[in-house]
Coordinates of C-alpha atoms and ligand atoms in Angstrom, one line a residue:
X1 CA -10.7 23.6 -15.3
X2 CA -12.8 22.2 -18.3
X3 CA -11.4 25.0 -20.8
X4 CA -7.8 24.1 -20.7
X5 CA -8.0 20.7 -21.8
X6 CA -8.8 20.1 -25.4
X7 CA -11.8 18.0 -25.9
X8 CA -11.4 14.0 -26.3
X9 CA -12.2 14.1 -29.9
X10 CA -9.4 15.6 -30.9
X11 CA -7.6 12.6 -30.7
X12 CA -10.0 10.9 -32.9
X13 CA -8.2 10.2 -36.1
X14 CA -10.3 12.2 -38.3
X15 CA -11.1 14.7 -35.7
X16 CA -7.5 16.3 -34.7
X17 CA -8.7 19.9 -34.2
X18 CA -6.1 22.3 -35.3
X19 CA -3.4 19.4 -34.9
X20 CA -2.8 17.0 -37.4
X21 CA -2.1 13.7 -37.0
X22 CA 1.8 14.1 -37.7
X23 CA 2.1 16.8 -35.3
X24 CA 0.5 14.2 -32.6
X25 CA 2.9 11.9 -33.9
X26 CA 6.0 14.5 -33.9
X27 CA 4.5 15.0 -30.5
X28 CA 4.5 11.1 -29.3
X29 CA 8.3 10.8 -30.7
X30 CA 10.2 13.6 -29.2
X31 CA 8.5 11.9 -26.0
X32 CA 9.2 8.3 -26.5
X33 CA 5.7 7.7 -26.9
X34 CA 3.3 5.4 -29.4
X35 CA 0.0 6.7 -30.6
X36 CA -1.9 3.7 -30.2
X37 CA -6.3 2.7 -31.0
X38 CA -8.3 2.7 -28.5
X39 CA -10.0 -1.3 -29.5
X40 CA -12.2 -1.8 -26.9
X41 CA -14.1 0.4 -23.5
X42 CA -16.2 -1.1 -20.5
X43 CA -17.6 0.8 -18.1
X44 CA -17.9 -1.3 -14.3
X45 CA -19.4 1.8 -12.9
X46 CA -19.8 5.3 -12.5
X47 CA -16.6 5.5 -11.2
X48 CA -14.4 2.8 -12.6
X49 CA -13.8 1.1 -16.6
X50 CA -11.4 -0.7 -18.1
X51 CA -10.1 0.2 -22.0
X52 CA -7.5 -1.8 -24.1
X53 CA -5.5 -0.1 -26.9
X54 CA -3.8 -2.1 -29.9
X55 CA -0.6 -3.7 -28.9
X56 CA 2.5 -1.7 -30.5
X57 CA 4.6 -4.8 -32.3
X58 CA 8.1 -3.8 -30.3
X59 CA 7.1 -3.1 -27.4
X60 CA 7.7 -5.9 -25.1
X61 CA 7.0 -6.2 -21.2
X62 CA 7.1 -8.1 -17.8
X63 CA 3.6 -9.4 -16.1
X64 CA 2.7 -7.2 -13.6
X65 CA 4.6 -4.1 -15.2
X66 CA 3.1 -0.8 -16.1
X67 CA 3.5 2.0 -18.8
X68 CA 2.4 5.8 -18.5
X69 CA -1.0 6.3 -20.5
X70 CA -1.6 9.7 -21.9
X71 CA -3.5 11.9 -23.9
X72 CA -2.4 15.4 -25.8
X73 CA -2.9 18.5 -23.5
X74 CA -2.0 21.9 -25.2
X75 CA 1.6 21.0 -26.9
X76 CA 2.7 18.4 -24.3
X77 CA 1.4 14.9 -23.2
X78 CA -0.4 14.9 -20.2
X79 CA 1.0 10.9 -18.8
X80 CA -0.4 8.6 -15.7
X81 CA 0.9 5.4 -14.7
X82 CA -0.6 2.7 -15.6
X83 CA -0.4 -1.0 -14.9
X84 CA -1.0 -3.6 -17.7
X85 CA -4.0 -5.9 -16.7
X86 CA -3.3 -8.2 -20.0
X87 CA -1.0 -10.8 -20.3
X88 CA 2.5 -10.2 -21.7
X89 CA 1.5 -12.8 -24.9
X90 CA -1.9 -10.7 -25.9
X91 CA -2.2 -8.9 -28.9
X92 CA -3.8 -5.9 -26.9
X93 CA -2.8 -4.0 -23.9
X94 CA -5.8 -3.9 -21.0
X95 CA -6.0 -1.2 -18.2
X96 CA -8.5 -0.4 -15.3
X97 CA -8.7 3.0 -14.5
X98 CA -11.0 4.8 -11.7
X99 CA -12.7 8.0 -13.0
X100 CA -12.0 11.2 -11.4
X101 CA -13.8 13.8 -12.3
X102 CA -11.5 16.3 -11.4
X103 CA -8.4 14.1 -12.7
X104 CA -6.9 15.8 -15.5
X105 CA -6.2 13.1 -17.1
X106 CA -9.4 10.8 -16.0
X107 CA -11.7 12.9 -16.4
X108 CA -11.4 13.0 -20.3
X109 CA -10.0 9.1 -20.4
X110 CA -13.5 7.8 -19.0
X111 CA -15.0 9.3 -22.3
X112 CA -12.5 7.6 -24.5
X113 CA -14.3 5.8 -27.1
X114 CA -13.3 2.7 -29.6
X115 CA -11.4 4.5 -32.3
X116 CA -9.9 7.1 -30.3
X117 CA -6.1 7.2 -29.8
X118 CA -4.2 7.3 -26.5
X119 CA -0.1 7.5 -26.0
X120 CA 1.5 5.2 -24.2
X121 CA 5.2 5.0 -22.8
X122 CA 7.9 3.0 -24.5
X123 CA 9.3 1.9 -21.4
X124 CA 7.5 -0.5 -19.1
X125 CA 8.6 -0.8 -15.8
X126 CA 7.7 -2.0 -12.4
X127 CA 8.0 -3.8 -8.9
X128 CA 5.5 -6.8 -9.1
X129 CA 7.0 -8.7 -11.3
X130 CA 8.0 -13.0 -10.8
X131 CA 11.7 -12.2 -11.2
X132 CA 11.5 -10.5 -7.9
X133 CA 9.9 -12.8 -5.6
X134 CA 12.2 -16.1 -4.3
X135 CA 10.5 -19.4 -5.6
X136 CA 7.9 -20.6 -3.3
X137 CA 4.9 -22.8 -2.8
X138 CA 2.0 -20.5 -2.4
X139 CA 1.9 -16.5 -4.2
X140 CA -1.1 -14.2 -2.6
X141 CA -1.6 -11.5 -4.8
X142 CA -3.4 -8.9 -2.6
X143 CA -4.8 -6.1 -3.9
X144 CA -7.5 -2.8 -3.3
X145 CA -9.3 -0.7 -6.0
X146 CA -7.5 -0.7 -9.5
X147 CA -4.3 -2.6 -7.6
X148 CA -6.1 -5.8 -8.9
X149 CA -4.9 -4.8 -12.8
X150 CA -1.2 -5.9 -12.6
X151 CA -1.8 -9.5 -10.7
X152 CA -4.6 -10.0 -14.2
X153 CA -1.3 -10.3 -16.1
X154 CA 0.7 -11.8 -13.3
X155 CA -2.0 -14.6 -13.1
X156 CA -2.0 -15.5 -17.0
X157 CA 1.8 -15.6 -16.9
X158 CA 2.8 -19.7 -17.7
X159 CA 6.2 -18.5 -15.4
X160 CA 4.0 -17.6 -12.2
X161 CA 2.4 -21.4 -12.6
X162 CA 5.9 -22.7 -13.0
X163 CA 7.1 -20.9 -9.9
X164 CA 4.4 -21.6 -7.6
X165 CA 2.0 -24.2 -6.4
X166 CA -0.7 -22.3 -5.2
X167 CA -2.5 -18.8 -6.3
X168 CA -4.6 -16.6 -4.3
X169 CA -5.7 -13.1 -5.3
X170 CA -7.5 -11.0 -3.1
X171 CA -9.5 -7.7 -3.8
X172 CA -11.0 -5.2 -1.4
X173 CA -13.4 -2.5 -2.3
X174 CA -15.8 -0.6 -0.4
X175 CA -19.2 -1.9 -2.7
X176 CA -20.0 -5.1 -4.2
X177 CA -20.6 -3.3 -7.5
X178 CA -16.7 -2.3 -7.4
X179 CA -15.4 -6.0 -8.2
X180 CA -14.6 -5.8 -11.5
X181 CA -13.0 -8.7 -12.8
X182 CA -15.4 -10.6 -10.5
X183 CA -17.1 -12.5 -13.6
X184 CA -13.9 -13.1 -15.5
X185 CA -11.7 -14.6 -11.8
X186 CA -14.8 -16.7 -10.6
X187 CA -15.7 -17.9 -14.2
X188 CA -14.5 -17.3 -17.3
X189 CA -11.2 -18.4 -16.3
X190 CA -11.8 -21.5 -14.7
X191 CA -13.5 -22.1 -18.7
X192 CA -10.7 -20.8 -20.6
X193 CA -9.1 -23.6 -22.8
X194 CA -5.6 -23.7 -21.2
X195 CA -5.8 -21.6 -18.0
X196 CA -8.7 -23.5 -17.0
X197 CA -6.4 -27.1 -16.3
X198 CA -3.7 -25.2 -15.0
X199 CA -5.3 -23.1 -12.4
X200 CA -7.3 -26.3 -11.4
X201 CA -7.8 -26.6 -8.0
X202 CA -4.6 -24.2 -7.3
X203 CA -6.5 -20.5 -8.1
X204 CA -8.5 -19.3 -5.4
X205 CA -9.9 -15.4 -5.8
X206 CA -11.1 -13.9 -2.7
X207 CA -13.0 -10.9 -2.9
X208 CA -13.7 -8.6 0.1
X209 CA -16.6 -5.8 0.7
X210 CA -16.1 -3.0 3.5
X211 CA -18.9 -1.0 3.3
X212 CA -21.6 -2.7 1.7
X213 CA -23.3 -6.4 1.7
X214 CA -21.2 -9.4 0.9
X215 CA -20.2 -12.5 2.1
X216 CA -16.6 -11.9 3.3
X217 CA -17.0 -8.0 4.7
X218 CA -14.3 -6.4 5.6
X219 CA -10.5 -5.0 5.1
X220 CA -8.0 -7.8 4.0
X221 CA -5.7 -6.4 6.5
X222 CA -8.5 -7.5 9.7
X223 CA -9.6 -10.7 7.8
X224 CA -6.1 -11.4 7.7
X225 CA -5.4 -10.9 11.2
X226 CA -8.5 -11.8 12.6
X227 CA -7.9 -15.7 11.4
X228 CA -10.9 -15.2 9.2
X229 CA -8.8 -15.3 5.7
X230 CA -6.4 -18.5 6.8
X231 CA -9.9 -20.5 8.1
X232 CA -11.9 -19.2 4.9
X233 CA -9.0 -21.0 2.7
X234 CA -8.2 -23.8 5.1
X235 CA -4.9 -22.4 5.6
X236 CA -3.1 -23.9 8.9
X237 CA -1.5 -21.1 9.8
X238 CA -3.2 -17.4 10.6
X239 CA 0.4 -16.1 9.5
X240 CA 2.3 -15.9 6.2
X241 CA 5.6 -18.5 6.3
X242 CA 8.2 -17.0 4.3
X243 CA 9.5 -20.2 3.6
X244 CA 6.2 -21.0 1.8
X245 CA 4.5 -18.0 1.2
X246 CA 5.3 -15.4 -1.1
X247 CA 3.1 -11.7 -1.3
X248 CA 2.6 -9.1 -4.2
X249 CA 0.7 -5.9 -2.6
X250 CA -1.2 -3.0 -4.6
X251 CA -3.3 -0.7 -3.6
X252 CA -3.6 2.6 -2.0
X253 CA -0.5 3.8 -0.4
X254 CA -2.5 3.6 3.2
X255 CA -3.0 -0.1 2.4
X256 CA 0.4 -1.2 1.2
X257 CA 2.1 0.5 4.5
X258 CA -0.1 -1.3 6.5
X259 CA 0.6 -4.6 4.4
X260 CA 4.5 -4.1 4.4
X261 CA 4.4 -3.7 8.3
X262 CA 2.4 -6.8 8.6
X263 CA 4.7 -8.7 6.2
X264 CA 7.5 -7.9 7.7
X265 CA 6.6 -8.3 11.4
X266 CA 6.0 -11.9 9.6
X267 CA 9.6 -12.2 8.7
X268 CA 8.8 -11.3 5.3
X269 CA 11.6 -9.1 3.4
X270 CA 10.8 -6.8 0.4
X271 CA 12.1 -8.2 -3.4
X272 CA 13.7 -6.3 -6.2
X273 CA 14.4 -7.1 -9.5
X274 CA 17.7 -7.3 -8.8
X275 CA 17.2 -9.1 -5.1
X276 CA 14.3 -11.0 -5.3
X277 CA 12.6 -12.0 -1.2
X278 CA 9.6 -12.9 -0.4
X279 CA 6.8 -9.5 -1.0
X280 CA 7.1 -6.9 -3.4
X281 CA 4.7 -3.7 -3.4
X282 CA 3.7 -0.6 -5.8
X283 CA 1.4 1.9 -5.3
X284 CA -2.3 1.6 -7.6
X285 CA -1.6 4.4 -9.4
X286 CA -3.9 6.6 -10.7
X287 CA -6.6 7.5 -7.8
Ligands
LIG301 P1 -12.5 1.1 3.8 O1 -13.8 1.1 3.1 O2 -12.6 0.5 5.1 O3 -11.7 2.4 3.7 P2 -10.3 3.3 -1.6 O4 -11.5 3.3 -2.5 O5 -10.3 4.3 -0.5 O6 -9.0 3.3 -2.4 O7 -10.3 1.9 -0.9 C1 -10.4 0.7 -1.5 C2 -10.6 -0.4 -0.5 O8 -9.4 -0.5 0.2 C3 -11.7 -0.1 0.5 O9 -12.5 -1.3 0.6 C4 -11.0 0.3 1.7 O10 -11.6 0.0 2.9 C5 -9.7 -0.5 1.6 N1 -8.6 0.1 2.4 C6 -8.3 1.4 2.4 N2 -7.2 1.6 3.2 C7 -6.9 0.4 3.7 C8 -5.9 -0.1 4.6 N3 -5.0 0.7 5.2 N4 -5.9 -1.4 4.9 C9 -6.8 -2.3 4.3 N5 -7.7 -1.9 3.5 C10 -7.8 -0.6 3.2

């Protein structure tokens, strides 16, 4: 309920209610937490945005690893994970974020403004990172909803480009108007100064629509086995080759089982840090 959650402008700086802003910051360090700016908010739609917060200078992570994300609720932090969608050498931290409106935490961090403050973990950690995945000669980074925010960092990473020869990231949502990133994967990266010659001809982004209009319709999962994705990129083979082909999955928890049983009736075997093989998975978090 509405009532129980302080409103967002409490965390403005010069807004703290009946907190001050040591008493958030007491708060943040008994937690492990930073209090960190809110730099920069877009809004994709009604029901998804993206935010980026200033980049604490010690906290360091992996591409493709996430942090929790919080805001103050009563005398506790109320967390969620997060993935990072920036890369590990940017000044700022990115995230994309659905909006819930009955999310207890979403529902107050879709109003966030530039200027507020949010906490964020100390600690990143995560699945889809490089160090898991066996080198290969192709990585698919296939992703639904807000999954696509941990292969944005993977894919700026100079390690993923040393690793493999070829890129692909997919992205299924149900409406056209739901692929965010769409601009920056089609475009703005194939301009940027130094990603633009690496990715050259090696990046290919594949987006996928189920229940709207759109040129490739349909779940990644079908297109996959239908043939439709391996003759859409000229791919010989309708299956993944674990020799060659290495996958990172995120998305909803449906999605991923259904990707892991695919995978692995490919001959695919699940990576860890520790054990790297040939996918790894994590759950999109907050949805
Ligand atoms: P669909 O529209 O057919 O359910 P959501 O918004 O529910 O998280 O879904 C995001 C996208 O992921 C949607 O396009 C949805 O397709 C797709 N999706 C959901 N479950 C699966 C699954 N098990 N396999 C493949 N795609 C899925």
């Amino acid at each position: 309920m509405a009532e129980e959650f302080e409103p967002i402008d409490t965390l403005l700086p010069q807004a703290l209610g009946s907190a001050t802003l040591s008493e958030i910051e007491a708060m943040a360090g008994t937690k492990k937490l930073y209090f960190q700016k809110v730099i920069w908010v877009h809004h994709w739609t009604q029901g998804l945005f993206s935010f980026r917060v200033e980049r604490p200078r010690s906290l360091r992570f992996r591409s493709g690893e996430f942090v929790m994300i919080g805001l103050k609720h009563g005398d506790k932090p109320l967390l969620r994970a997060y993935s990072i969608a920036s890369p590990s050498w940017e000044d700022h931290l990115e995230f994309f974020s659905v909006k819930v409106r009955e999310g207890p935490l979403t529902s107050r961090l879709q109003h966030m403004q530039v200027g507020n403050y949010v906490f964020v973990s100390k600690k990143p950690v995560g699945t889809l990172i490089i160090d898991a995945l066996k080198s290969g000669k192709r990585l698919f980074m296939v992703a639904t909803g807000t999954g696509l925010a941990p292969f944005l960092s993977v894919l700026r990473d100079p390690e993923t480009h040393e690793k493999f020869e070829e890129i692909v990231i997919t992205h299924t949502v149900r409406e056209q108007e739901e692929l965010a990133y769409r601009n920056f994967l089609e475009t703005e990266i194939h301009d940027d100064e130094i990603f633009g010659e690496l990715l050259k001809d090696r990046f290919t982004y594949y987006p996928t629509v189920t229940r709207g209009e759109f040129q490739t319709r349909g779940r990644i999962t079908n297109r996959i086995r239908s043939g439709d994705f391996a003759a859409d990129l000229h791919l010989t083979n309708n299956r993944f080759d674990p020799e060659t082909d290495h996958v990172m999955v995120c998305g909803s928890m449906a999605f991923n089982k259904e990707m892991a049983a695919m995978l692995e009736e490919h001959g695919m075997v699940e990576g860890h840090n520790n054990n790297p093989g040939t996918y790894v998975l994590e759950r999109a978090f907050v949805g």
